[in-house]
C-alpha cells in the first residue's frame, strides 16, 4: 500500500492552512508542518510558551536559550512577533483565538474524541502539557498521524481505548493514507492517496467511514 | 500579505448591525475611540447594547451616541458623573436601560470572555444589591458570587500605535479597557494615532498581539 | 465641639501610612490624603485605571488627557511607576496586593459593613465604580468621613440603611472627631480630637463604642 | 527609601521553611531561576511542594533540587521529557508525589490566585482523567470543570532587569510563568541579570509592577 512519508504528510497539512491563519503546531510530527507552509502566505505560528510570530530554527551558533518553542528547541521571532506570559498565551488558546491547531494522536474516535497524551500504561509517567487546552480551544483541531500503529492497528477507532485528551474536539484527520473529516454523519473521507480504493481504506480502518462524493456515485 | 488596516473610519464600522453588542474602550475620555464612535453614529446602527466603564461625558463620543438614541442598554460601572447629563436625562426618562457592574467584575468578565472561562467566583459584590439573585458559594470560608463572561459583537478601542498585523501599543492610562476588550469581541476595531511598519513595535512591549485585532484605522 | 478640618483629617490619615505601602485613595475626600503623605516616606499610589506610582497634579499647561486618576483629574507618573490594563489593575485590588485603601462613606456599621456607593433614593442613578473591589480586596480598608451628616446624624451605625458596598470590610474609621478600629469586640476608639470626652463621642455616635485604653482605667 | 534588592542569593531564600509550597518559574530551562534554586538547595529546606511547568531537566536547577530529595510533591503539566531522568527515577521509586495539571489550567489557576478569583469553570480537561472527581457544569451548552486557585508561600522567578522597587522586565520566551507566579505567592523573589536605576524601565513596558515583588537579587 502506497503511503505518504512524514514529509509528504506535513506538506499536505500545510497546503490547507490559509493566509493570515494563527496556528499552533503540536510537539512531534506537527512541528514538521512549519517547513512546508506556502511561502506566499503570511501565517502566524503561536507557541504556548508565550510567542506569536515564531520563525524557523536559527542558524547554527545563533541559538538563544531564552527563545525556544514548546518542544524546547531553539527558534526565532519574525518581524511583527511578540512575547507574552503564560496565562495570556493560554488565553489565546482557550479563548478560541487560534484558527488552527495541528496535533499528533494515539487514537481518534468516530465522534472526534482525541487521545494523545497518555498511554495509560501502569509505568507511564503522565504528561499533558498544553494538549488539552489546544484541543478544546482552537477553532479547528487538525490531527496528523500515521493511519496505523507499528503493529498495524487502526488509530481511527469507534471508541478510544487510551485516556482522552478531549471529547469530540477533532475536526479533521490527516493520515499517511487519507484526509478524513469528522462530521455529524460520521467520518467522511475527503481524499485518499493515489491508487488507494475506499474499500481498501475501510478495510484497514477500525471505524465506519463515509465515502468521498465521487465514490458515492460509483 | 495580511493587511488589517482599513482605509476609512466608515469602512471600519460599516457592518455593525442593529441590535449589536458593542464594547467601547476608555475610562472617561482617556482611551475612548471618539472617531470610531462618530463613524458609528454616521453609520446609523440602532438598538445597541454598549459596554463601557462610564455612560458618556459632555456631548461628544459615547455621549453623542446616546444623544442620537442609538443605545438601548448601557452596561457600565460608573454612569453618574459631573458631565453625564445626556445619559442622566435619557435614564430618568426611561429611554435607556442600565446594568451597573462593579468595575473589577466588568474588567474580569470581559477578560473571562477572551480567555475562555465559563464563569468565575469572586468576593466582589457579595451581600450587595449588585449580587441579588446571583449564585453564591462559600470558598475557603469566604462568600463568593458567580459571575459570567461578557462578550460582544464588536470592540471599538483606541490605541497609540498599531501595525498592519494588528499589534497594538497604548499610551499611558489610555490603555485601560482596550487590551481586555480586544480579546472579548468577535470583531475588534482599533483606532490608532499612527500605523507603523511591521517590526517597528518592540516584541517585548506589544500590549495587544495582532491575533486579537481585526481592523486598524488611523484617526 | 471641636472638629478636624478636611485637611487635618487627611493629614491624620496620611500619618498612618507606612513607608513602602501600596495605597489606593478613593474618589473625593480620600484624594486629599495624597497632599499630606510624609515626604520622607516612599509610598506608592495605585489608580484603578491602570497606574502604579501615581504622582501629584501636573503644573498648569502640562496636563495630559491620557494621564488621569480614577476621578478623571490630570495626574503625573513618578519614576518607577508603570501602566497596565484594567484587568491587571483590578487583579492588584482584588488579589489582595494593595496594603491600604482609603474610602469615603455614607455609613459604617458596628461590624464593619460599608455603604458608600448608592443612596438608594428612587431617582438616584446607581454608580459603583471600583468601590466594591477595593472594599473586598485591600489588605486594610480605611474609611475617612465626617462623623455626622449635615443633618447631624451619626454616620457610624448599628446597621447600615443605605445599600451596602461590602460586608464586614472596614478595618478603621477616621472621622473629624475620632479614630476608631472595627474589632471583633466592637468599635474601639483609638483617638479623639483634643478636648472631646468619650462620653461626648458616644453621645453623637449611633452605635456602641469601646473606650480607648486610658478611658478604661479612668 | 524602599529597597527590595537583597545582597545575596543566600539572603533571598534564607527564610524558606520546611514544608513550604514554592512556585518556580521557567519552561524547561528558559526562565528557570537556577541561582535561586542552587541557593535553596544550600539553604536546606525539605519536604517542599514545587509548582513548575516541568519536573527538571538534566541534573541542574530543579533537577538538582529533586536529586537532593527536597521535594515531596511536584505540581506540573509536563514532567516526562528526554532529560527528566532524575524525576523519572524518583517517581518510579515512589519517592515523589506527582499532580499533573493541564498547562493552561496551571497558568490560569496561578493567575486566579493572584487576581483573587475563588474558582473558575473551564472546558479544559472535561471528560478526561485529569478532571475525575471534579465538579462539572454545563454552561452555554458546553461542559466545564471547576478549578481552584494555586497559591504558594514563595515564588522564585527569573527576570531580565529589575529595579529596587521590584519592577521587572523579562527576556523573550523566558517570560513564561514569571509574571503570573509573581502575583500568586506570599513572597516573590526575582533573580535578575541586572538591577537598573528607578526610572530606567519604560513604564509602558514594565511587565511585572513592583507591587508583586518582594526581593530582587542579581545572579
Short mmCIF file of C-alpha atoms in Angstrom, two decimals, chain B residues 55-134:
data_model
loop_
_atom_site.label_atom_id
_atom_site.label_comp_id
_atom_site.label_asym_id
_atom_site.label_seq_id
_atom_site.Cartn_x
_atom_site.Cartn_y
_atom_site.Cartn_z
CA UNK B 55 -22.00 56.38 30.25
CA UNK B 56 -20.60 59.31 28.35
CA UNK B 57 -19.08 62.67 29.17
CA UNK B 58 -20.27 66.02 27.85
CA UNK B 59 -21.88 65.79 24.42
CA UNK B 60 -19.20 64.06 22.37
CA UNK B 61 -18.10 60.47 21.82
CA UNK B 62 -20.24 57.98 23.73
CA UNK B 63 -22.48 60.82 24.93
CA UNK B 64 -23.22 61.73 21.31
CA UNK B 65 -24.09 58.10 20.52
CA UNK B 66 -26.51 58.14 23.45
CA UNK B 67 -27.90 61.50 22.43
CA UNK B 68 -28.57 60.12 18.93
CA UNK B 69 -30.77 57.48 20.60
CA UNK B 70 -28.79 54.55 19.28
CA UNK B 71 -28.28 52.85 22.63
CA UNK B 72 -30.89 50.54 24.09
CA UNK B 73 -28.81 49.48 27.07
CA UNK B 74 -25.64 50.60 28.87
CA UNK B 75 -23.52 48.12 30.81
CA UNK B 76 -21.07 50.10 32.92
CA UNK B 77 -19.63 50.63 36.37
CA UNK B 78 -19.97 54.38 36.76
CA UNK B 79 -22.66 56.15 34.75
CA UNK B 80 -23.15 59.10 37.09
CA UNK B 81 -20.57 61.81 36.57
CA UNK B 82 -20.45 65.58 36.74
CA UNK B 83 -20.86 65.79 32.96
CA UNK B 84 -23.01 62.72 32.21
CA UNK B 85 -26.11 64.85 31.63
CA UNK B 86 -27.02 63.19 28.33
CA UNK B 87 -27.20 59.75 29.92
CA UNK B 88 -28.82 61.09 33.08
CA UNK B 89 -31.70 62.62 31.14
CA UNK B 90 -32.29 59.52 29.00
CA UNK B 91 -32.15 57.28 32.05
CA UNK B 92 -34.60 59.38 34.03
CA UNK B 93 -36.91 59.44 31.02
CA UNK B 94 -36.77 55.63 30.92
CA UNK B 95 -35.25 55.67 27.45
CA UNK B 96 -32.13 53.68 28.19
CA UNK B 97 -31.68 50.55 30.22
CA UNK B 98 -28.80 50.39 32.74
CA UNK B 99 -26.84 47.46 34.12
CA UNK B 100 -24.38 48.59 36.77
CA UNK B 101 -21.42 46.23 37.22
CA UNK B 102 -18.62 46.66 39.76
CA UNK B 103 -15.63 47.88 37.79
CA UNK B 104 -13.47 44.90 38.68
CA UNK B 105 -16.21 42.49 37.65
CA UNK B 106 -16.60 44.42 34.42
CA UNK B 107 -12.88 44.04 33.62
CA UNK B 108 -12.72 40.43 34.79
CA UNK B 109 -15.90 39.35 32.98
CA UNK B 110 -14.52 40.84 29.77
CA UNK B 111 -11.20 39.08 30.33
CA UNK B 112 -13.05 35.81 31.07
CA UNK B 113 -14.79 36.04 27.72
CA UNK B 114 -11.46 36.48 25.98
CA UNK B 115 -9.76 33.72 27.95
CA UNK B 116 -12.44 31.06 27.52
CA UNK B 117 -13.53 31.00 31.17
CA UNK B 118 -17.12 29.80 31.52
CA UNK B 119 -17.77 31.58 34.82
CA UNK B 120 -15.87 32.57 37.95
CA UNK B 121 -16.44 33.06 41.64
CA UNK B 122 -15.49 36.44 43.12
CA UNK B 123 -15.99 38.02 46.54
CA UNK B 124 -16.84 41.38 44.90
CA UNK B 125 -20.41 42.41 45.38
CA UNK B 126 -21.36 39.69 47.82
CA UNK B 127 -24.12 40.85 50.15
CA UNK B 128 -24.95 43.86 47.97
CA UNK B 129 -27.75 44.86 45.61
CA UNK B 130 -25.50 44.10 42.63
CA UNK B 131 -25.32 40.42 43.54
CA UNK B 132 -29.03 39.96 44.17
CA UNK B 133 -30.33 36.79 42.59
CA UNK B 134 -26.86 35.57 41.72
#
